[in-house]
CSV table of C-alpha atoms and ligand atoms in Angstrom, one decimal:
chain,number,residue,atom,x,y,z
A,633,MET,CA,-14.2,39.3,3.4
A,634,PRO,CA,-17.5,38.7,1.4
A,635,VAL,CA,-19.4,35.8,2.9
A,636,PRO,CA,-21.9,34.0,0.6
A,637,ARG,CA,-25.5,34.4,1.5
A,638,ASP,CA,-26.1,30.7,2.7
A,639,ILE,CA,-23.0,30.8,5.0
A,640,ARG,CA,-24.2,34.1,6.5
A,641,ASP,CA,-27.6,32.6,7.1
A,642,PHE,CA,-25.9,29.5,8.6
A,643,SER,CA,-23.9,31.7,11.0
A,644,GLN,CA,-27.0,33.6,12.0
A,645,VAL,CA,-28.2,30.4,13.6
A,646,PHE,CA,-25.1,30.4,15.8
A,647,ARG,CA,-25.7,34.1,16.6
A,648,ASP,CA,-29.3,33.5,17.5
A,649,ASN,CA,-28.0,30.9,20.0
A,650,GLY,CA,-25.4,33.2,21.5
A,651,HIS,CA,-22.4,31.8,19.6
A,652,SER,CA,-20.2,32.8,16.7
A,653,LEU,CA,-19.0,31.0,13.5
A,654,TYR,CA,-15.7,31.7,11.7
A,655,ALA,CA,-14.3,30.5,8.4
A,656,VAL,CA,-10.8,29.5,9.0
A,657,GLY,CA,-7.7,28.4,7.0
A,658,GLY,CA,-7.9,27.9,3.2
A,659,ALA,CA,-11.0,30.0,2.5
A,660,VAL,CA,-9.7,33.1,4.1
A,661,ARG,CA,-6.1,32.6,2.9
A,662,ASP,CA,-7.2,32.1,-0.7
A,663,TYR,CA,-9.6,35.0,-0.6
A,664,LEU,CA,-6.8,37.3,0.4
A,665,LEU,CA,-4.6,35.8,-2.3
A,666,GLY,CA,-7.4,36.4,-4.8
A,667,THR,CA,-7.6,32.7,-5.7
A,668,GLU,CA,-10.6,30.4,-5.8
A,669,ASN,CA,-11.4,28.1,-2.9
A,670,ASN,CA,-14.5,26.1,-2.5
A,671,ASP,CA,-13.4,24.3,0.6
A,672,TRP,CA,-14.7,26.0,3.7
A,673,ASP,CA,-13.6,24.9,7.2
A,674,PHE,CA,-15.5,26.5,10.1
A,675,CYS,CA,-14.8,26.9,13.8
A,676,THR,CA,-17.0,28.0,16.6
A,677,ASP,CA,-17.1,28.6,20.3
A,678,ALA,CA,-20.2,26.3,20.6
A,679,THR,CA,-19.4,22.8,21.9
A,680,PRO,CA,-20.4,19.9,19.6
A,681,GLU,CA,-23.4,19.3,21.9
A,682,GLN,CA,-24.5,22.9,21.5
A,683,VAL,CA,-24.1,22.7,17.7
A,684,THR,CA,-26.0,19.4,17.7
A,685,ALA,CA,-28.9,21.1,19.6
A,686,MET,CA,-29.0,24.0,17.1
A,687,PHE,CA,-29.7,22.0,13.9
A,688,ARG,CA,-32.0,19.2,12.9
A,689,SER,CA,-29.4,17.2,11.0
A,690,VAL,CA,-25.9,16.9,12.5
A,691,ILE,CA,-23.5,14.1,11.8
A,692,PRO,CA,-20.8,13.4,14.5
A,693,THR,CA,-18.0,13.0,11.9
A,694,GLY,CA,-15.1,13.6,14.3
A,695,ILE,CA,-16.8,14.4,17.6
A,696,LYS,CA,-13.8,13.3,19.7
A,697,HIS,CA,-11.9,16.2,18.2
A,698,GLY,CA,-14.8,18.5,18.2
A,699,THR,CA,-15.8,18.2,14.6
A,700,VAL,CA,-19.4,17.7,13.4
A,701,THR,CA,-21.0,18.0,10.0
A,702,VAL,CA,-24.1,20.1,9.9
A,703,VAL,CA,-26.6,19.7,7.1
A,704,PHE,CA,-28.1,23.1,6.4
A,705,ARG,CA,-30.3,23.8,3.4
A,706,LYS,CA,-29.1,20.5,1.9
A,707,GLN,CA,-25.4,21.6,2.2
A,708,ASN,CA,-22.8,20.0,4.4
A,709,TYR,CA,-20.8,22.2,6.7
A,710,GLU,CA,-17.9,20.9,8.7
A,711,VAL,CA,-17.7,22.8,12.0
A,712,THR,CA,-15.0,22.3,14.7
A,713,THR,CA,-15.2,23.6,18.2
A,714,PHE,CA,-12.4,26.0,19.3
A,715,ARG,CA,-9.9,23.8,21.0
A,716,THR,CA,-6.4,23.5,22.4
A,717,GLU,CA,-4.4,20.3,22.3
A,718,GLY,CA,-2.6,18.3,24.9
A,719,PRO,CA,0.8,16.7,24.4
A,720,TYR,CA,1.4,14.7,21.2
A,721,SER,CA,3.2,11.6,22.4
A,722,ASP,CA,2.9,9.8,19.0
A,723,ARG,CA,4.1,12.9,17.1
A,724,ARG,CA,1.0,13.0,15.1
A,725,HIS,CA,-2.2,13.2,17.2
A,726,PRO,CA,-2.8,15.1,20.4
A,727,ASP,CA,-3.3,12.9,23.4
A,728,GLU,CA,-6.3,14.9,24.3
A,729,VAL,CA,-8.2,18.1,23.2
A,730,HIS,CA,-9.8,20.7,25.3
A,731,PHE,CA,-12.6,22.9,24.1
A,732,VAL,CA,-12.1,26.6,24.7
A,733,THR,CA,-14.1,29.7,23.9
A,734,ASP,CA,-11.3,32.0,22.7
A,735,LEU,CA,-10.7,32.2,18.9
A,736,ARG,CA,-7.1,33.3,19.4
A,737,GLU,CA,-6.3,30.2,21.5
A,738,ASP,CA,-7.8,28.0,18.7
A,739,LEU,CA,-5.8,29.7,16.0
A,740,SER,CA,-2.6,29.3,18.0
A,741,ARG,CA,-2.7,25.5,17.6
A,742,ARG,CA,-2.7,25.7,13.8
A,743,ASP,CA,0.3,25.0,11.7
A,744,PHE,CA,1.3,28.1,9.7
A,745,THR,CA,0.6,31.8,10.0
A,746,VAL,CA,-1.1,31.9,6.6
A,747,ASN,CA,-3.5,29.1,7.8
A,748,ALA,CA,-4.4,30.8,11.0
A,749,LEU,CA,-6.5,33.6,9.5
A,750,ALA,CA,-10.2,33.5,10.5
A,751,ALA,CA,-13.2,35.5,9.2
A,752,ASP,CA,-16.4,36.1,11.2
A,753,CYS,CA,-19.1,34.6,9.0
A,754,SER,CA,-21.7,37.2,10.1
A,755,ASP,CA,-19.8,40.4,9.2
A,756,GLY,CA,-16.7,39.1,7.2
A,757,ILE,CA,-14.2,40.7,9.6
A,758,ILE,CA,-10.9,39.0,9.4
A,759,TYR,CA,-8.9,38.1,12.5
A,760,ASP,CA,-5.2,37.8,12.1
A,761,TYR,CA,-3.4,37.3,15.4
A,762,PHE,CA,-0.1,35.9,13.9
A,763,ASP,CA,0.6,38.2,11.1
A,764,GLY,CA,-0.6,35.7,8.5
A,765,GLU,CA,-1.5,38.5,6.1
A,766,ALA,CA,2.0,40.0,6.1
A,767,ASP,CA,3.4,36.5,5.4
A,768,LEU,CA,0.9,36.0,2.6
A,769,ARG,CA,2.1,39.3,1.1
A,770,ALA,CA,5.7,38.3,1.4
A,771,GLY,CA,5.1,34.7,0.2
A,772,ILE,CA,6.3,33.0,3.3
A,773,ILE,CA,5.3,29.8,5.1
A,774,ARG,CA,6.1,30.3,8.7
A,775,ALA,CA,5.2,28.0,11.6
A,776,ILE,CA,3.2,29.6,14.4
A,777,GLY,CA,5.3,30.0,17.5
A,778,ASN,CA,8.3,27.8,17.8
A,779,PRO,CA,8.7,25.8,14.6
A,780,ARG,CA,10.6,23.0,16.2
A,781,GLU,CA,7.9,22.4,18.7
A,782,ARG,CA,5.2,22.6,16.1
A,783,PHE,CA,6.9,19.9,14.0
A,784,GLU,CA,7.6,17.8,17.0
A,785,GLU,CA,3.9,17.9,17.9
A,786,ASP,CA,2.8,16.7,14.5
A,787,ALA,CA,5.2,15.4,11.8
A,788,LEU,CA,2.6,15.7,9.1
A,789,ARG,CA,3.2,19.5,9.2
A,790,LEU,CA,6.7,18.8,7.7
A,791,ILE,CA,5.2,17.6,4.4
A,792,ARG,CA,2.3,20.2,4.7
A,793,MET,CA,5.0,22.9,4.6
A,794,CYS,CA,6.3,21.5,1.3
A,795,ARG,CA,2.7,21.3,0.0
A,796,PHE,CA,1.8,24.9,0.8
A,797,CYS,CA,5.0,26.2,-0.6
A,798,SER,CA,4.3,24.3,-3.8
A,799,LYS,CA,0.6,25.2,-4.0
A,800,LEU,CA,1.1,28.9,-3.2
A,801,GLY,CA,4.6,29.3,-4.8
A,802,PHE,CA,5.9,30.5,-1.4
A,803,THR,CA,9.2,29.9,0.3
A,804,ALA,CA,9.5,28.6,3.9
A,805,HIS,CA,10.8,31.0,6.5
A,806,SER,CA,14.4,30.1,7.4
A,807,LEU,CA,13.8,29.0,11.0
A,808,THR,CA,10.8,27.0,9.9
A,809,PHE,CA,12.8,25.4,7.1
A,810,ASP,CA,15.8,24.7,9.3
A,811,SER,CA,13.6,23.0,11.9
A,812,ALA,CA,12.0,20.9,9.2
A,813,CYS,CA,15.5,19.8,8.1
A,814,ALA,CA,16.4,18.9,11.6
A,815,LEU,CA,13.3,16.8,12.2
A,816,SER,CA,12.8,15.3,8.7
A,817,SER,CA,13.4,11.7,9.9
A,818,THR,CA,10.3,12.0,12.2
A,819,ILE,CA,8.1,11.9,9.0
A,820,SER,CA,8.2,8.1,9.7
A,821,PHE,CA,5.6,8.7,12.5
A,822,VAL,CA,3.1,9.7,9.9
A,823,SER,CA,0.9,7.0,8.4
A,824,LYS,CA,1.7,5.9,4.8
A,825,GLU,CA,-1.8,6.8,3.7
A,826,ARG,CA,-1.4,10.4,4.8
A,827,VAL,CA,2.0,10.6,3.2
A,828,PHE,CA,0.5,9.4,-0.1
A,829,GLU,CA,-2.3,11.9,0.2
A,830,GLU,CA,0.0,14.8,0.9
A,831,MET,CA,2.4,13.8,-1.9
A,832,SER,CA,-0.5,13.5,-4.3
A,833,LYS,CA,-1.6,17.0,-3.4
A,834,ILE,CA,1.9,18.2,-4.1
A,835,LEU,CA,1.9,16.4,-7.4
A,836,MET,CA,-1.4,18.1,-8.3
A,837,THR,CA,0.0,21.6,-7.8
A,838,LYS,CA,0.9,23.7,-10.8
A,839,LYS,CA,4.6,23.3,-10.2
A,840,PRO,CA,5.2,20.1,-8.2
A,841,SER,CA,9.0,20.4,-8.5
A,842,ALA,CA,8.8,23.2,-5.9
A,843,GLY,CA,7.3,21.0,-3.2
A,844,LEU,CA,9.2,17.9,-4.3
A,845,GLY,CA,12.4,19.8,-4.5
A,846,MET,CA,11.8,21.0,-0.9
A,847,MET,CA,11.1,17.5,0.2
A,848,TYR,CA,14.5,16.6,-1.2
A,849,ASP,CA,16.2,19.7,0.4
A,850,THR,CA,14.8,19.0,3.8
A,851,GLY,CA,15.6,15.3,3.8
A,852,LEU,CA,12.0,14.2,3.7
A,853,LEU,CA,12.4,12.5,0.4
A,854,LYS,CA,15.4,10.5,1.7
A,855,ALA,CA,13.3,9.4,4.7
A,856,LEU,CA,10.3,8.4,2.6
A,857,ILE,CA,11.6,7.2,-0.8
A,858,PRO,CA,15.3,6.7,-0.5
A,859,GLU,CA,15.7,5.3,-4.1
A,860,LEU,CA,14.3,8.6,-5.4
A,861,ASP,CA,16.6,10.6,-3.3
A,862,LYS,CA,19.6,8.6,-4.7
A,863,CYS,CA,18.7,9.8,-8.2
A,864,ALA,CA,20.0,13.2,-7.3
A,865,SER,CA,23.6,11.8,-7.1
A,866,ILE,CA,23.4,10.3,-10.6
A,867,GLU,CA,24.7,12.8,-13.2
A,868,GLN,CA,22.9,12.9,-16.5
A,869,ASP,CA,22.7,15.7,-19.1
A,870,LYS,CA,19.2,16.5,-20.2
A,871,VAL,CA,17.2,19.6,-21.0
A,872,GLY,CA,17.0,21.7,-17.8
A,873,SER,CA,18.6,19.1,-15.6
A,874,ASP,CA,22.0,17.7,-14.8
A,875,ASN,CA,21.0,14.7,-12.7
A,876,VAL,CA,18.4,12.0,-12.7
A,877,LEU,CA,16.2,13.6,-10.0
A,878,SER,CA,16.1,17.0,-11.6
A,879,HIS,CA,15.2,15.3,-14.9
A,880,ILE,CA,12.4,13.5,-13.1
A,881,LEU,CA,11.2,16.8,-11.6
A,882,VAL,CA,11.2,18.5,-15.0
A,883,SER,CA,9.1,15.6,-16.4
A,884,VAL,CA,6.6,16.0,-13.5
A,885,ASP,CA,6.3,19.7,-14.1
A,886,ALA,CA,5.7,18.9,-17.8
A,887,ALA,CA,2.8,16.6,-16.7
A,888,ALA,CA,1.4,19.4,-14.5
A,889,SER,CA,1.7,22.0,-17.2
A,890,TYR,CA,-0.6,19.9,-19.4
A,891,GLY,CA,-3.0,19.2,-16.6
A,892,TYR,CA,-2.4,15.5,-16.8
A,893,SER,CA,-3.9,13.1,-14.3
A,894,LEU,CA,-2.5,12.1,-10.9
A,895,THR,CA,-1.6,8.7,-12.3
A,896,VAL,CA,0.6,10.2,-15.0
A,897,ARG,CA,2.2,12.5,-12.5
A,898,TRP,CA,3.0,9.5,-10.2
A,899,ALA,CA,4.3,7.6,-13.2
A,900,MET,CA,6.6,10.5,-14.1
A,901,LEU,CA,7.8,10.8,-10.5
A,902,LEU,CA,8.8,7.1,-10.5
A,903,HIS,CA,9.7,6.5,-14.2
A,904,ASP,CA,13.5,6.6,-13.7
A,905,ILE,CA,13.7,5.5,-10.1
A,906,GLY,CA,15.6,2.4,-11.0
A,907,LYS,CA,18.4,4.2,-12.8
A,908,PRO,CA,20.8,4.3,-9.8
A,909,SER,CA,20.8,0.5,-9.6
A,910,CYS,CA,21.2,0.1,-13.4
A,911,MET,CA,24.0,2.5,-14.0
A,912,LYS,CA,26.9,1.3,-16.0
A,913,LYS,CA,29.9,3.3,-17.2
A,914,ILE,CA,30.9,2.3,-20.7
A,915,GLY,CA,34.0,4.3,-21.7
A,916,ASN,CA,32.9,7.9,-21.4
A,917,PHE,CA,29.2,7.1,-21.5
A,918,THR,CA,26.9,6.2,-18.7
A,919,ARG,CA,24.2,3.7,-19.5
A,920,PHE,CA,21.1,2.5,-17.7
A,921,PHE,CA,20.2,-0.7,-19.4
A,922,GLY,CA,17.0,-2.3,-18.1
A,923,HIS,CA,16.1,0.7,-16.0
A,924,ASP,CA,12.5,0.6,-17.3
A,925,VAL,CA,12.0,-2.9,-15.8
A,926,LYS,CA,13.8,-2.0,-12.6
A,927,SER,CA,12.0,1.3,-12.2
A,928,ALA,CA,8.6,-0.4,-12.7
A,929,GLU,CA,9.5,-2.9,-9.9
A,930,ILE,CA,10.6,-0.2,-7.5
A,931,ALA,CA,7.6,2.0,-8.4
A,932,LEU,CA,5.3,-0.9,-7.5
A,933,GLU,CA,7.1,-1.4,-4.2
A,934,VAL,CA,7.0,2.3,-3.3
A,935,LEU,CA,3.3,2.6,-4.1
A,936,ARG,CA,2.4,-0.6,-2.3
A,937,GLU,CA,4.2,0.7,0.8
A,938,LEU,CA,2.3,4.0,0.5
A,939,LYS,CA,-0.9,1.9,0.5
A,940,CYS,CA,-2.5,3.5,-2.5
A,941,SER,CA,-5.2,1.8,-4.6
A,942,ASN,CA,-4.4,-1.3,-6.6
A,943,ALA,CA,-5.6,0.5,-9.7
A,944,LEU,CA,-3.0,3.2,-9.3
A,945,GLN,CA,-0.3,0.7,-8.6
A,946,GLU,CA,-1.1,-1.3,-11.7
A,947,ASP,CA,-1.4,1.8,-14.0
A,948,VAL,CA,1.9,3.3,-12.8
A,949,TYR,CA,3.6,-0.1,-13.1
A,950,VAL,CA,2.6,-0.5,-16.7
A,951,LEU,CA,3.3,3.1,-17.6
A,952,VAL,CA,6.8,3.0,-16.1
A,953,ARG,CA,7.5,-0.5,-17.6
A,954,ASN,CA,6.7,0.8,-21.1
A,955,HIS,CA,8.1,4.3,-20.9
A,956,MET,CA,11.1,3.4,-23.1
A,957,THR,CA,9.0,2.3,-26.0
A,958,ARG,CA,10.6,3.7,-29.2
A,959,TYR,CA,8.4,3.4,-32.3
A,960,ASN,CA,9.8,3.1,-35.7
A,961,ARG,CA,8.1,2.8,-39.0
A,962,SER,CA,9.3,-0.7,-39.7
A,963,TRP,CA,7.0,-2.1,-37.0
A,964,THR,CA,4.6,-4.7,-38.2
A,965,ASP,CA,0.9,-4.5,-37.4
A,966,GLY,CA,1.5,-7.4,-35.0
A,967,ALA,CA,4.1,-5.4,-33.1
A,968,VAL,CA,1.6,-2.5,-32.8
A,969,LYS,CA,-1.0,-4.9,-31.4
A,970,ARG,CA,1.4,-6.4,-29.0
A,971,LEU,CA,2.2,-3.0,-27.7
A,972,ILE,CA,-1.6,-2.3,-27.2
A,973,ASN,CA,-1.8,-5.6,-25.3
A,974,ARG,CA,1.2,-4.7,-23.1
A,975,VAL,CA,-0.1,-1.3,-22.3
A,976,GLY,CA,-3.8,-2.0,-22.2
A,977,ARG,CA,-6.3,-0.2,-24.4
A,978,GLU,CA,-7.6,1.9,-21.5
A,979,ARG,CA,-4.2,3.2,-20.7
A,980,LEU,CA,-3.2,4.3,-24.2
A,981,ASP,CA,-3.8,8.0,-23.6
A,982,MET,CA,-1.8,7.9,-20.4
A,983,PHE,CA,1.0,6.0,-22.2
A,984,PHE,CA,1.3,8.7,-24.8
A,985,GLU,CA,1.3,11.4,-22.1
A,986,VAL,CA,4.1,9.7,-20.3
A,987,LEU,CA,6.2,9.4,-23.5
A,988,TRP,CA,5.5,13.0,-24.2
A,989,CYS,CA,6.6,14.3,-20.8
A,990,ASP,CA,9.7,12.2,-20.8
A,991,ARG,CA,10.5,13.4,-24.2
A,992,ILE,CA,10.0,17.1,-23.3
A,993,ALA,CA,12.3,16.6,-20.2
A,994,SER,CA,14.9,14.8,-22.3
A,995,ASP,CA,15.6,16.7,-25.4
A,996,GLY,CA,12.9,19.4,-25.3
A,997,LYS,CA,11.9,18.4,-28.9
A,998,PRO,CA,8.9,16.1,-28.5
A,999,GLY,CA,8.9,13.6,-31.4
A,1000,LEU,CA,5.6,14.7,-32.6
A,1001,GLU,CA,5.7,13.1,-36.0
A,1002,GLU,CA,6.6,9.6,-34.8
A,1003,THR,CA,4.1,9.7,-32.0
A,1004,ASP,CA,1.4,10.8,-34.3
A,1005,LEU,CA,2.3,8.0,-36.7
A,1006,LEU,CA,2.1,5.4,-33.9
A,1007,LYS,CA,-1.3,6.8,-32.9
A,1008,GLU,CA,-2.5,6.3,-36.4
A,1009,ARG,CA,-1.1,2.8,-36.6
A,1010,ILE,CA,-2.9,2.0,-33.3
A,1011,ASP,CA,-6.2,3.4,-34.5
A,1012,ALA,CA,-5.9,1.3,-37.7
A,1013,VAL,CA,-5.7,-2.0,-35.8
A,1014,LEU,CA,-7.9,-1.3,-32.8
A,1015,ASP,CA,-10.8,-3.4,-34.2
A,1016,GLN,CA,-8.7,-6.4,-35.1
A,1017,PRO,CA,-8.4,-9.5,-32.9
A,1018,MET,CA,-5.9,-9.0,-30.2
A,1019,THR,CA,-6.8,-10.9,-27.1
A,1020,LEU,CA,-8.0,-14.5,-26.3
A,1021,LYS,CA,-11.5,-13.2,-26.1
A,1022,ASP,CA,-11.3,-12.1,-29.8
A,1023,LEU,CA,-10.4,-15.5,-31.1
A,1024,ALA,CA,-12.9,-17.3,-33.2
A,1025,VAL,CA,-12.5,-20.4,-30.9
A,1026,ASN,CA,-12.5,-20.9,-27.2
A,1027,GLY,CA,-11.5,-23.7,-24.8
A,1028,ASN,CA,-14.8,-25.5,-25.2
A,1029,ASP,CA,-14.4,-25.6,-28.9
A,1030,LEU,CA,-10.9,-27.1,-28.5
A,1031,TYR,CA,-12.2,-29.6,-26.0
A,1032,GLU,CA,-14.9,-30.7,-28.4
A,1033,ALA,CA,-12.3,-31.2,-31.0
A,1034,GLY,CA,-10.6,-33.7,-28.7
A,1035,ILE,CA,-7.9,-31.5,-27.1
A,1036,PRO,CA,-7.7,-32.2,-23.3
A,1037,ARG,CA,-8.1,-29.3,-20.9
A,1038,GLY,CA,-5.0,-28.2,-19.0
A,1039,PRO,CA,-1.9,-26.1,-19.4
A,1040,GLY,CA,-1.3,-27.6,-22.9
A,1041,MET,CA,-4.6,-26.2,-24.1
A,1042,GLY,CA,-3.6,-22.8,-22.7
A,1043,ARG,CA,-0.4,-22.9,-24.7
A,1044,ILE,CA,-2.3,-23.8,-27.8
A,1045,LEU,CA,-4.8,-20.9,-27.4
A,1046,ASN,CA,-1.8,-18.5,-26.9
A,1047,SER,CA,-0.1,-19.8,-30.1
A,1048,LEU,CA,-3.4,-19.3,-32.0
A,1049,LEU,CA,-3.5,-15.8,-30.7
A,1050,GLU,CA,0.0,-15.0,-31.7
A,1051,MET,CA,-0.8,-16.3,-35.2
A,1052,VAL,CA,-4.0,-14.2,-35.4
A,1053,ILE,CA,-2.2,-11.1,-34.2
A,1054,ASP,CA,0.2,-11.4,-37.1
A,1055,TYR,CA,-2.4,-12.7,-39.6
A,1056,PRO,CA,-5.9,-11.5,-38.6
A,1057,THR,CA,-7.5,-13.1,-41.7
A,1058,LEU,CA,-6.8,-16.5,-40.2
A,1059,ASN,CA,-9.2,-15.9,-37.4
A,1060,SER,CA,-11.9,-18.3,-38.6
A,1061,ARG,CA,-13.3,-21.2,-36.6
A,1062,GLN,CA,-12.3,-23.8,-39.0
A,1063,THR,CA,-8.7,-22.6,-39.6
A,1064,LEU,CA,-8.1,-22.3,-35.9
A,1065,LEU,CA,-9.5,-25.7,-35.1
A,1066,GLU,CA,-7.3,-27.3,-37.7
A,1067,GLN,CA,-4.3,-25.5,-36.4
A,1068,ALA,CA,-5.1,-26.4,-32.8
A,1069,VAL,CA,-5.3,-30.1,-33.7
A,1070,LEU,CA,-2.0,-29.9,-35.4
A,1071,LEU,CA,-0.4,-28.1,-32.4
A,1072,SER,CA,-1.9,-30.6,-30.0
A,1073,LYS,CA,-0.4,-33.5,-32.0
A,1074,SER,CA,3.0,-32.0,-31.9
A,1075,GLN,CA,2.8,-31.6,-28.1
A,1076,SER,CA,4.6,-34.3,-26.0
A,1077,PRO,CA,2.3,-35.9,-23.4
A,1078,ALA,CA,4.2,-34.1,-20.7
A,1079,ASP,CA,3.2,-30.8,-22.2
A,1080,LYS,CA,-0.5,-31.4,-22.1
B,1732,ATP,P1,-6.6,23.5,1.3
B,1732,ATP,O1,-7.1,24.7,0.5
B,1732,ATP,O2,-5.6,22.7,0.7
B,1732,ATP,O3,-7.8,22.7,1.8
B,1732,ATP,P2,-6.4,24.4,4.1
B,1732,ATP,O4,-5.6,25.4,4.7
B,1732,ATP,O5,-7.9,24.5,4.1
B,1732,ATP,O6,-5.9,24.2,2.6
B,1732,ATP,P3,-6.8,21.9,5.4
B,1732,ATP,O7,-5.9,20.6,5.3
B,1732,ATP,O8,-8.2,21.8,4.8
B,1732,ATP,O9,-6.0,23.0,4.7
B,1732,ATP,O10,-6.9,22.3,6.9
B,1732,ATP,C1,-7.7,23.4,7.3
B,1732,ATP,C2,-7.1,24.1,8.4
B,1732,ATP,O11,-6.9,23.3,9.5
B,1732,ATP,C3,-5.7,24.6,8.0
B,1732,ATP,O12,-5.7,25.9,7.3
B,1732,ATP,C4,-5.0,24.8,9.4
B,1732,ATP,O13,-5.4,25.9,10.0
B,1732,ATP,C5,-5.6,23.6,10.1
B,1732,ATP,N1,-4.8,22.4,10.1
B,1732,ATP,C6,-5.0,21.3,9.2
B,1732,ATP,N2,-4.1,20.3,9.4
B,1732,ATP,C7,-3.3,20.8,10.5
B,1732,ATP,C8,-2.2,20.2,11.2
B,1732,ATP,N3,-1.7,19.0,10.8
B,1732,ATP,N4,-1.6,20.9,12.2
B,1732,ATP,C9,-2.2,22.2,12.5
B,1732,ATP,N5,-3.2,22.7,11.8
B,1732,ATP,C10,-3.7,22.1,10.8
B,1733,MG,MG1,-9.3,23.1,3.6
């Protein structure tokens, strides 16, 4: 395997000190697959102390587990000492690690054969003790050794299996897959943050439905997001799908095929999650009234539980809440502005992306014309007053006009805003003050 100049020079320092340096995992795997990988993980027989002694700048990033970050020619290199691992009593982290000097021993503790390939950084020779290359050629994700034991040690590997199948377009080896099914409920031992991270990585693959479908097939989805799992039992005829979960997956794939953001992909994954609880049979038809509201609520709960950022929670909530917006030409400018307010200006692009993906996954005929018209209507009103900040008066002005501060004043300001949204030409200081005084007079004392 060709080794970039800097990395070869870096490994020469190890050689000069009587040690070796190997690239391991993704870099070797992706080289053999002919795909790009800029994420290098290194391992070495030198102990963290020995590595620290070899370089001027070494950060002890994960020294307990033998990982340090070396700064070499202004680049950061993450280097982990060969190690074996003790028992995993929490099904996630080894109770103890032991440093060893044998590469094979280090590779044997890794998750899948295709991730246990190592390349010597000084000469590029590839070491493949577990037939990883053959599995790469056959497109198979196979646990190293006994799959059941590997998943019992670390439950994160369950979801990593789905991620690598999704990322590489591979299938899991039958024994590996069966063991994952048998142990799917142990995914609860993995921290929610890690689950979020791995699911996000699946969502960012080219065809997320492969990994997500595998999460469903193994029972991982049921253990992690039961409401989403339930969607598979709700029949619904749409393009390329016959139930709500498969429609969701088609919509997520659509988002991936356009290269849309992680936020939009999460929104697609959760956009119909409320359908099972809103389902109503009316004659021969099934209806899901109010599923946009319900889905937004559940989406928020799911993302809160997964402990993702507040920004993502809010964005997904708003996108899911508004995904049933259906524009028609009879909308007034006021209605267009109210939509902008509900969605938020900064989310308008994502909003259209969500509508687009849902549309593609519903009837396969994106309503281009209507969407374009709505975009034009939005552009035409964007510089008109729409929020309290845009009003020609504020609370102080009303106070000076004799209106007492309090909830009553808040209601007056909101009424003024509603009026200005519909009739922007009324947004002048004098008109609004007059209107405010009238509104204040009509309020009962209890309302002020
Ligand atoms: P990517 O290209 O997505 O970064 P990667 O194979 O480099 O893929 P990482 O998560 O960066 O994956 O991990 C680097 C290597 O460390 C893996 O290839 C694997 O050998 C090992 N590894 C990582 N996590 C685990 C785990 N939970 N159990 C066993 N081995 C693991
Ligand atoms: Mg990596």
